[in-house]
Tab-separated table of C-alpha atoms in Angstrom:
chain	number	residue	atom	x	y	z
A	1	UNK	CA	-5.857	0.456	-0.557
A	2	UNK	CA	-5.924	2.637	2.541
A	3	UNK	CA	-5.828	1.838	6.234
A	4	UNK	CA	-5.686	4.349	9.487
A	5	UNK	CA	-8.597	7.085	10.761
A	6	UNK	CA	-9.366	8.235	7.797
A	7	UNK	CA	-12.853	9.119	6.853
A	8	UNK	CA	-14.574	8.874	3.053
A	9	UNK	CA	-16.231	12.462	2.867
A	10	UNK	CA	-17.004	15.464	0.723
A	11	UNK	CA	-16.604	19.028	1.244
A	12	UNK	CA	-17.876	22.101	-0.370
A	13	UNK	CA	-14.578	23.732	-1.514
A	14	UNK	CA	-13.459	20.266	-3.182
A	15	UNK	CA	-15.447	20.342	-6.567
A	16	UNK	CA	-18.333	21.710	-5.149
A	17	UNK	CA	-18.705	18.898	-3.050
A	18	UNK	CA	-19.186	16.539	-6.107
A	19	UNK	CA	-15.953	14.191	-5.473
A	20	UNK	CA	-15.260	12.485	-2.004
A	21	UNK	CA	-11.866	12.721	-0.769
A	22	UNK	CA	-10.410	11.511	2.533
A	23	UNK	CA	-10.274	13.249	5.898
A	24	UNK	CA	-8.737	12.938	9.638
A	25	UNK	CA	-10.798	14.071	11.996
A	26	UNK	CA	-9.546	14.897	15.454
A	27	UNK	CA	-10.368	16.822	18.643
A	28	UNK	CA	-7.149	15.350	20.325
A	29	UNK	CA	-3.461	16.818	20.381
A	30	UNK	CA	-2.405	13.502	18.991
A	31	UNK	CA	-1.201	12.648	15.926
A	32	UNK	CA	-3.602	10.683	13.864
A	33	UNK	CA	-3.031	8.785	10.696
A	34	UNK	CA	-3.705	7.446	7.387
A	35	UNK	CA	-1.399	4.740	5.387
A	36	UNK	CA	-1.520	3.413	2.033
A	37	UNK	CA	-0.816	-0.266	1.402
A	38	UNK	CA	2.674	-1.535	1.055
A	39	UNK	CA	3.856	-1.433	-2.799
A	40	UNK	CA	6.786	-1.903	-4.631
A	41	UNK	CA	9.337	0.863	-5.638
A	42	UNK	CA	13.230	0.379	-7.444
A	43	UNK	CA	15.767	0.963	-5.258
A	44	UNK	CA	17.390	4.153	-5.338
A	45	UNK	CA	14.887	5.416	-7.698
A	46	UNK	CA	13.079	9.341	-7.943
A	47	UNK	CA	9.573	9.632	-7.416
A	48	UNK	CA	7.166	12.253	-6.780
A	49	UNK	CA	4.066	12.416	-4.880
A	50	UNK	CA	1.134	14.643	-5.543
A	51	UNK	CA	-2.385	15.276	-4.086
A	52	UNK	CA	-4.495	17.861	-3.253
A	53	UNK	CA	-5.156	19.126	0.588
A	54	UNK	CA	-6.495	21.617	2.393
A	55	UNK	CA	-7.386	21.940	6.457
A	56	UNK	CA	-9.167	23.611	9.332
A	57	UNK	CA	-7.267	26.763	11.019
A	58	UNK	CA	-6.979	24.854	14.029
A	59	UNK	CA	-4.998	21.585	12.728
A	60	UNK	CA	-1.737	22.194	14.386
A	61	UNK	CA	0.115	21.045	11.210
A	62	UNK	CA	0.541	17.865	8.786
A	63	UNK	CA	3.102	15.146	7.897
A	64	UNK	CA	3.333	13.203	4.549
A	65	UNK	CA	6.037	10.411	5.137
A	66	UNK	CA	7.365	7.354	2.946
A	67	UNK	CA	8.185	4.308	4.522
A	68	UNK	CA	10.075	1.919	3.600
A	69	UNK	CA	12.166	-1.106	3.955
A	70	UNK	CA	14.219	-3.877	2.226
A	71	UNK	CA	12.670	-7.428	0.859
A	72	UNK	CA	14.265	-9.083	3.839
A	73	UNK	CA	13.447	-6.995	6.806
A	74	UNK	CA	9.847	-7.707	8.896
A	75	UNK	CA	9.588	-4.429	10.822
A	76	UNK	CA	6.592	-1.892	9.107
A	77	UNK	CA	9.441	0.343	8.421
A	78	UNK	CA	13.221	0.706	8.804
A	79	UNK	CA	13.246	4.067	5.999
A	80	UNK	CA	11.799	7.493	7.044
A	81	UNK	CA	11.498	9.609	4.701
A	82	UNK	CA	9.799	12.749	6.038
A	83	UNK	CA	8.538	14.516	2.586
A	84	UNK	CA	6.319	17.202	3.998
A	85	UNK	CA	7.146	18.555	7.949
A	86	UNK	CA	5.170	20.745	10.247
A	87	UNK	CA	3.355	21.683	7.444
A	88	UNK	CA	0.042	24.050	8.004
A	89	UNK	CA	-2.030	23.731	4.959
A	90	UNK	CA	-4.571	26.586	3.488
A	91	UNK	CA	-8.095	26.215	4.090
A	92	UNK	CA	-8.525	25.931	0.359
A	93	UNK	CA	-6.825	22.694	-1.484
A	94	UNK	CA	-3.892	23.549	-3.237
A	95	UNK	CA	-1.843	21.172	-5.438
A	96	UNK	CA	1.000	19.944	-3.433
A	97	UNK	CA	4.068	17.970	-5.333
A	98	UNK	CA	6.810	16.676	-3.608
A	99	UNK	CA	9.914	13.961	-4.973
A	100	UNK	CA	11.674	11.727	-3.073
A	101	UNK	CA	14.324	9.060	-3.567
A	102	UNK	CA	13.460	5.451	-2.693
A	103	UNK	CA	17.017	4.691	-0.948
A	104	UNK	CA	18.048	1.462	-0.530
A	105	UNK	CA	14.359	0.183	-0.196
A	106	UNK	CA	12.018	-2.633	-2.433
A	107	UNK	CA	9.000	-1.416	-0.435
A	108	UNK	CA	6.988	0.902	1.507
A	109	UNK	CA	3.925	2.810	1.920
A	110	UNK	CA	2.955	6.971	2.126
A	111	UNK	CA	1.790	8.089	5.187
A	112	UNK	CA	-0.833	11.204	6.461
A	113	UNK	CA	-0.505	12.382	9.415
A	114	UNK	CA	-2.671	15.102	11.271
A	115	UNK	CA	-0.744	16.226	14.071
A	116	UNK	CA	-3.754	17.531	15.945
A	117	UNK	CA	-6.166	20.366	17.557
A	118	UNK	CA	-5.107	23.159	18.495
A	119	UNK	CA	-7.963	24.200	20.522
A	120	UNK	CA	-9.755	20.842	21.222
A	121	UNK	CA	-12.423	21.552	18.347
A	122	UNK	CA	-12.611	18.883	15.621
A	123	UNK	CA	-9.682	19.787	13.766
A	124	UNK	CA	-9.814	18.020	9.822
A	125	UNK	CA	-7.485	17.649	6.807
A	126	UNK	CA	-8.336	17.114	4.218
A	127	UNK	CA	-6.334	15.338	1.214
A	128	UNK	CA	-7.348	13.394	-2.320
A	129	UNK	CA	-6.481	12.571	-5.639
A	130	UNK	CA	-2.939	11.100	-4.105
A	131	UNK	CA	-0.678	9.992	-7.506
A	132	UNK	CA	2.770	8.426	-7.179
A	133	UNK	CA	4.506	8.529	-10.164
A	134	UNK	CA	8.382	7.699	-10.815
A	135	UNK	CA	10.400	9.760	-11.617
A	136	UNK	CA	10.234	13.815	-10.796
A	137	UNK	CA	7.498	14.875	-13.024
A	138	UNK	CA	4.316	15.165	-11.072
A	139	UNK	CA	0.910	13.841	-12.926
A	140	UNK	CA	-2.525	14.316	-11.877
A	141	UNK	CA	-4.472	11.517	-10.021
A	142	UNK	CA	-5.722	9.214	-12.905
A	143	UNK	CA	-7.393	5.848	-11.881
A	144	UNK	CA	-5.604	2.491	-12.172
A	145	UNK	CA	-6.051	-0.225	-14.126
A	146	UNK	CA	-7.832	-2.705	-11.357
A	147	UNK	CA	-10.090	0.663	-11.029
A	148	UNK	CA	-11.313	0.797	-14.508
A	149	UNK	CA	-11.554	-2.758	-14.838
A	150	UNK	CA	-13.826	-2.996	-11.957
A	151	UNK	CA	-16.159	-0.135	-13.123
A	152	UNK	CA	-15.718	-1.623	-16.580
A	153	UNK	CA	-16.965	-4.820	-14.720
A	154	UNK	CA	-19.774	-3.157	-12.922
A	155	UNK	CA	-21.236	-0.687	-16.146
A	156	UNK	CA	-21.088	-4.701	-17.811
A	157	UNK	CA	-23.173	-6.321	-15.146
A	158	UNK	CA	-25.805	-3.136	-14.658
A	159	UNK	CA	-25.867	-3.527	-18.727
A	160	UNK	CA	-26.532	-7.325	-18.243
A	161	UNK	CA	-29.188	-6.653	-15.663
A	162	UNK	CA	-30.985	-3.702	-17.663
A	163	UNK	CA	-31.000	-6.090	-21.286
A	164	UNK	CA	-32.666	-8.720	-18.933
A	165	UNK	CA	-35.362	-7.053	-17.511
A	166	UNK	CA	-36.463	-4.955	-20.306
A	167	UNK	CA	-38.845	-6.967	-22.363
């Protein structure tokens, strides 16, 4: 569901280190980034974004974009939405909410962006439990319905495999 330099990791301060969340790592002074897939929204239509995030002291700041463009057009994007700008978050996550209005648009994607080191040491943010929700009521992350049914899919086939080789 994800593309870009993100990493799958854990860190302490995120549930004690219990739930993996992603990260962009960087030593660089460029901008590096992470993308969901391209998904359907209504045109003209509120929605609001929430996740939590946190980041090293020396990330020089964060992005969070949305993307978009109409049914017709081939370019990645021909809609910028910049929802979040220059932003420097905590070194703690904190809950961040944000709503935006789809515009004219049938599609598009949210993007992370880590805008870089400051001092040439690995420089991280960190960012999970991303929700999109319409409308301007933010909801926690929750998981989807192609996520249960996959775990619901896996906890049947471990089942299978356990009634089989018990005798």
């Amino acid at each position: 569901y994800w593309s870009g330099q993100m990493i799958v990791s854990q860190h302490s301060f995120y549930y004690n280190g219990q739930k993996k969340l992603f990260s962009l790592q960087t030593t660089g002074t460029a901008e590096i980034l992470a993308s969901t897939n391209r998904f359907e929204v209504k045109r003209n239509t509120n929605y609001t974004l929430s996740f939590y995030a946190f980041a090293g002291s020396n990330v020089r700041n964060s992005d969070v974009y949305f993307l978009g463009r109409k049914s017709n057009e081939t370019n990645g994007f021909t809609f910028i939405n910049q929802l979040i700008v220059d932003r420097r978050f905590n070194g703690f996550p904190e809950y961040v909410t944000v709503s935006f209005n789809s515009g004219d648009n049938h599609n598009g994607f949210i993007r992370f962006d880590n805008n870089g080191s400051t001092d040439g040491i690995n420089a991280v943010l960190f960012f999970g439990e991303i929700m999109l929700v319409e409308g301007r009521t933010a909801h926690k992350w929750e998981s989807s319905y192609a996520e249960l049914v996959t775990v619901t899919r896996l906890h049947t086939v471990e089942d299978t495999l356990d009634s089989h080789t018990r005798t």
